[in-house]
Amino acid sequence: MKQTKLGRSFYAIGGNENAAISAGINVKRNKMLAYIINGVLVGIAGITYVVRVNSGVVNGAQSYEFDAMTATIVGGTSFSGGVSSPIGTILGALLVGFLSNIMNLIGVNSYLQQFIRGFIIALAVVWDIHSKETKSYKKGRE
């Protein structure tokens, strides 16, 4: 994301759309590209899911959005924006998948699993807020 013009444009648009327009970035085109890339990846994910479960169930992937959000937050993406990393998100997805697998193997109730994931998100958000406050405090003291 940081090494390509398109990736830097996505960061700029996500950080401040008006500033990106002022910097000469074609916001409409880049947003359209982002939606196209997202659509292609969602299509690939849908095909992968259908192959995996051997049927096309309409609500078969229900609650996967919660897993995706958990993986993204655990991977280091800030809720307040401006900080993210594809590698961090992949590592977060691996960690969340690992935890889900462990909880399934030891027989943890699905409702308790959702509670644990929510608790992990809450911890990640508190950590994010704390680290930002610590950084701003250190900047103020310099």
GROMACS .gro file of N, CA, C and O in nm, residues 69-123:
model
  220
   69MET      N    1  -1.387  -0.794   1.113
   69MET     CA    2  -1.362  -0.674   1.193
   69MET      C    3  -1.262  -0.705   1.305
   69MET      O    4  -1.170  -0.627   1.331
   70THR      N    5  -1.279  -0.819   1.371
   70THR     CA    6  -1.187  -0.858   1.477
   70THR      C    7  -1.045  -0.873   1.422
   70THR      O    8  -0.949  -0.822   1.482
   71ALA      N    9  -1.031  -0.939   1.308
   71ALA     CA   10  -0.898  -0.958   1.250
   71ALA      C   11  -0.835  -0.825   1.213
   71ALA      O   12  -0.715  -0.804   1.233
   72THR      N   13  -0.914  -0.733   1.160
   72THR     CA   14  -0.862  -0.603   1.119
   72THR      C   15  -0.815  -0.523   1.239
   72THR      O   16  -0.706  -0.464   1.239
   73ILE      N   17  -0.896  -0.521   1.344
   73ILE     CA   18  -0.861  -0.445   1.465
   73ILE      C   19  -0.740  -0.508   1.534
   73ILE      O   20  -0.647  -0.437   1.576
   74VAL      N   21  -0.740  -0.641   1.547
   74VAL     CA   22  -0.626  -0.709   1.611
   74VAL      C   23  -0.500  -0.689   1.528
   74VAL      O   24  -0.390  -0.679   1.582
   75GLY      N   25  -0.516  -0.676   1.396
   75GLY     CA   26  -0.402  -0.656   1.307
   75GLY      C   27  -0.341  -0.517   1.315
   75GLY      O   28  -0.242  -0.489   1.250
   76GLY      N   29  -0.403  -0.428   1.391
   76GLY     CA   30  -0.343  -0.297   1.413
   76GLY      C   31  -0.411  -0.181   1.345
   76GLY      O   32  -0.364  -0.068   1.354
   77THR      N   33  -0.521  -0.205   1.274
   77THR     CA   34  -0.591  -0.095   1.210
   77THR      C   35  -0.665  -0.015   1.317
   77THR      O   36  -0.736  -0.070   1.400
   78SER      N   37  -0.646   0.116   1.314
   78SER     CA   38  -0.705   0.203   1.415
   78SER      C   39  -0.851   0.234   1.381
   78SER      O   40  -0.885   0.256   1.265
   79PHE      N   41  -0.936   0.235   1.483
   79PHE     CA   42  -1.077   0.273   1.463
   79PHE      C   43  -1.089   0.418   1.421
   79PHE      O   44  -1.180   0.456   1.351
   80SER      N   45  -0.996   0.501   1.464
   80SER     CA   46  -1.004   0.643   1.432
   80SER      C   47  -0.944   0.674   1.295
   80SER      O   48  -0.946   0.788   1.253
   81GLY      N   49  -0.890   0.574   1.227
   81GLY     CA   50  -0.841   0.593   1.091
   81GLY      C   51  -0.695   0.633   1.086
   81GLY      O   52  -0.634   0.669   1.185
   82GLY      N   53  -0.641   0.626   0.964
   82GLY     CA   54  -0.506   0.673   0.941
   82GLY      C   55  -0.396   0.573   0.964
   82GLY      O   56  -0.285   0.591   0.920
   83VAL      N   57  -0.423   0.463   1.032
   83VAL     CA   58  -0.320   0.364   1.062
   83VAL      C   59  -0.372   0.227   1.021
   83VAL      O   60  -0.474   0.182   1.070
   84SER      N   61  -0.302   0.164   0.928
   84SER     CA   62  -0.339   0.029   0.888
   84SER      C   63  -0.222  -0.036   0.817
   84SER      O   64  -0.127   0.031   0.777
   85SER      N   65  -0.231  -0.167   0.801
   85SER     CA   66  -0.127  -0.242   0.733
   85SER      C   67  -0.188  -0.371   0.680
   85SER      O   68  -0.248  -0.446   0.758
   86PRO      N   69  -0.173  -0.399   0.552
   86PRO     CA   70  -0.224  -0.526   0.500
   86PRO      C   71  -0.159  -0.647   0.567
   86PRO      O   72  -0.227  -0.746   0.596
   87ILE      N   73  -0.030  -0.638   0.595
   87ILE     CA   74   0.039  -0.749   0.662
   87ILE      C   75  -0.017  -0.768   0.803
   87ILE      O   76  -0.041  -0.880   0.846
   88GLY      N   77  -0.041  -0.657   0.874
   88GLY     CA   78  -0.101  -0.665   1.007
   88GLY      C   79  -0.239  -0.728   1.003
   88GLY      O   80  -0.274  -0.809   1.089
   89THR      N   81  -0.317  -0.693   0.902
   89THR     CA   82  -0.451  -0.749   0.889
   89THR      C   83  -0.443  -0.899   0.861
   89THR      O   84  -0.521  -0.977   0.918
   90ILE      N   85  -0.350  -0.941   0.778
   90ILE     CA   86  -0.333  -1.084   0.750
   90ILE      C   87  -0.291  -1.158   0.877
   90ILE      O   88  -0.344  -1.265   0.909
   91LEU      N   89  -0.197  -1.099   0.951
   91LEU     CA   90  -0.155  -1.162   1.078
   91LEU      C   91  -0.271  -1.166   1.177
   91LEU      O   92  -0.288  -1.264   1.250
   92GLY      N   93  -0.352  -1.059   1.180
   92GLY     CA   94  -0.470  -1.057   1.267
   92GLY      C   95  -0.569  -1.166   1.227
   92GLY      O   96  -0.628  -1.232   1.313
   93ALA      N   97  -0.587  -1.187   1.096
   93ALA     CA   98  -0.678  -1.292   1.048
   93ALA      C   99  -0.626  -1.430   1.088
   93ALA      O  100  -0.704  -1.518   1.130
   94LEU      N  101  -0.494  -1.449   1.077
   94LEU     CA  102  -0.437  -1.577   1.118
   94LEU      C  103  -0.455  -1.600   1.268
   94LEU      O  104  -0.489  -1.710   1.311
   95LEU      N  105  -0.435  -1.495   1.347
   95LEU     CA  106  -0.452  -1.507   1.492
   95LEU      C  107  -0.597  -1.536   1.529
   95LEU      O  108  -0.624  -1.625   1.611
   96VAL      N  109  -0.690  -1.465   1.468
   96VAL     CA  110  -0.832  -1.487   1.498
   96VAL      C  111  -0.875  -1.627   1.453
   96VAL      O  112  -0.948  -1.696   1.523
   97GLY      N  113  -0.827  -1.671   1.336
   97GLY     CA  114  -0.858  -1.806   1.290
   97GLY      C  115  -0.801  -1.912   1.384
   97GLY      O  116  -0.866  -2.012   1.414
   98PHE      N  117  -0.679  -1.887   1.431
   98PHE     CA  118  -0.615  -1.979   1.525
   98PHE      C  119  -0.695  -1.987   1.655
   98PHE      O  120  -0.723  -2.096   1.706
   99LEU      N  121  -0.736  -1.870   1.708
   99LEU     CA  122  -0.815  -1.869   1.831
   99LEU      C  123  -0.950  -1.937   1.812
   99LEU      O  124  -0.996  -2.012   1.898
  100SER      N  125  -1.015  -1.912   1.698
  100SER     CA  126  -1.145  -1.975   1.670
  100SER      C  127  -1.130  -2.126   1.662
  100SER      O  128  -1.214  -2.200   1.715
  101ASN      N  129  -1.023  -2.171   1.597
  101ASN     CA  130  -1.000  -2.315   1.585
  101ASN      C  131  -0.977  -2.377   1.722
  101ASN      O  132  -1.032  -2.484   1.752
  102ILE      N  133  -0.898  -2.312   1.805
  102ILE     CA  134  -0.872  -2.364   1.939
  102ILE      C  135  -1.002  -2.370   2.019
  102ILE      O  136  -1.031  -2.471   2.085
  103MET      N  137  -1.082  -2.263   2.011
  103MET     CA  138  -1.208  -2.262   2.087
  103MET      C  139  -1.303  -2.370   2.038
  103MET      O  140  -1.374  -2.432   2.118
  104ASN      N  141  -1.305  -2.396   1.907
  104ASN     CA  142  -1.389  -2.505   1.854
  104ASN      C  143  -1.340  -2.641   1.900
  104ASN      O  144  -1.419  -2.728   1.934
  105LEU      N  145  -1.207  -2.660   1.900
  105LEU     CA  146  -1.151  -2.790   1.938
  105LEU      C  147  -1.175  -2.822   2.086
  105LEU      O  148  -1.195  -2.938   2.121
  106ILE      N  149  -1.173  -2.720   2.172
  106ILE     CA  150  -1.195  -2.747   2.314
  106ILE      C  151  -1.343  -2.739   2.352
  106ILE      O  152  -1.378  -2.761   2.466
  107GLY      N  153  -1.429  -2.708   2.253
  107GLY     CA  154  -1.573  -2.714   2.276
  107GLY      C  155  -1.634  -2.592   2.341
  107GLY      O  156  -1.732  -2.604   2.415
  108VAL      N  157  -1.581  -2.474   2.314
  108VAL     CA  158  -1.637  -2.351   2.370
  108VAL      C  159  -1.767  -2.318   2.297
  108VAL      O  160  -1.775  -2.326   2.174
  109ASN      N  161  -1.870  -2.283   2.372
  109ASN     CA  162  -2.001  -2.247   2.318
  109ASN      C  163  -1.987  -2.131   2.219
  109ASN      O  164  -1.907  -2.039   2.238
  110SER      N  165  -2.067  -2.131   2.111
  110SER     CA  166  -2.054  -2.028   2.007
  110SER      C  167  -2.086  -1.889   2.060
  110SER      O  168  -2.027  -1.791   2.017
  111TYR      N  169  -2.180  -1.880   2.153
  111TYR     CA  170  -2.212  -1.748   2.211
  111TYR      C  171  -2.096  -1.697   2.295
  111TYR      O  172  -2.066  -1.578   2.294
  112LEU      N  173  -2.032  -1.785   2.366
  112LEU     CA  174  -1.915  -1.746   2.444
  112LEU      C  175  -1.800  -1.706   2.351
  112LEU      O  176  -1.725  -1.613   2.380
  113GLN      N  177  -1.788  -1.774   2.236
  113GLN     CA  178  -1.686  -1.737   2.138
  113GLN      C  179  -1.708  -1.595   2.088
  113GLN      O  180  -1.613  -1.517   2.073
  114GLN      N  181  -1.834  -1.558   2.061
  114GLN     CA  182  -1.864  -1.421   2.017
  114GLN      C  183  -1.829  -1.322   2.127
  114GLN      O  184  -1.777  -1.214   2.099
  115PHE      N  185  -1.859  -1.357   2.251
  115PHE     CA  186  -1.824  -1.269   2.363
  115PHE      C  187  -1.673  -1.250   2.372
  115PHE      O  188  -1.625  -1.138   2.390
  116ILE      N  189  -1.598  -1.358   2.355
  116ILE     CA  190  -1.452  -1.349   2.362
  116ILE      C  191  -1.398  -1.262   2.250
  116ILE      O  192  -1.311  -1.177   2.272
  117ARG      N  193  -1.453  -1.277   2.129
  117ARG     CA  194  -1.409  -1.192   2.017
  117ARG      C  195  -1.442  -1.046   2.044
  117ARG      O  196  -1.363  -0.957   2.015
  118GLY      N  197  -1.560  -1.019   2.098
  118GLY     CA  198  -1.596  -0.882   2.133
  118GLY      C  199  -1.503  -0.825   2.239
  118GLY      O  200  -1.464  -0.709   2.233
  119PHE      N  201  -1.467  -0.907   2.335
  119PHE     CA  202  -1.374  -0.865   2.440
  119PHE      C  203  -1.237  -0.834   2.380
  119PHE      O  204  -1.172  -0.736   2.419
  120ILE      N  205  -1.194  -0.916   2.283
  120ILE     CA  206  -1.066  -0.891   2.215
  120ILE      C  207  -1.071  -0.758   2.141
  120ILE      O  208  -0.975  -0.680   2.145
  121ILE      N  209  -1.183  -0.729   2.073
  121ILE     CA  210  -1.197  -0.601   2.004
  121ILE      C  211  -1.191  -0.487   2.105
  121ILE      O  212  -1.124  -0.385   2.082
  122ALA      N  213  -1.262  -0.501   2.216
  122ALA     CA  214  -1.262  -0.396   2.318
  122ALA      C  215  -1.120  -0.372   2.370
  122ALA      O  216  -1.078  -0.256   2.386
  123LEU      N  217  -1.045  -0.479   2.395
  123LEU     CA  218  -0.906  -0.463   2.440
  123LEU      C  219  -0.821  -0.392   2.335
  123LEU      O  220  -0.740  -0.305   2.368
   0.00000   0.00000   0.00000
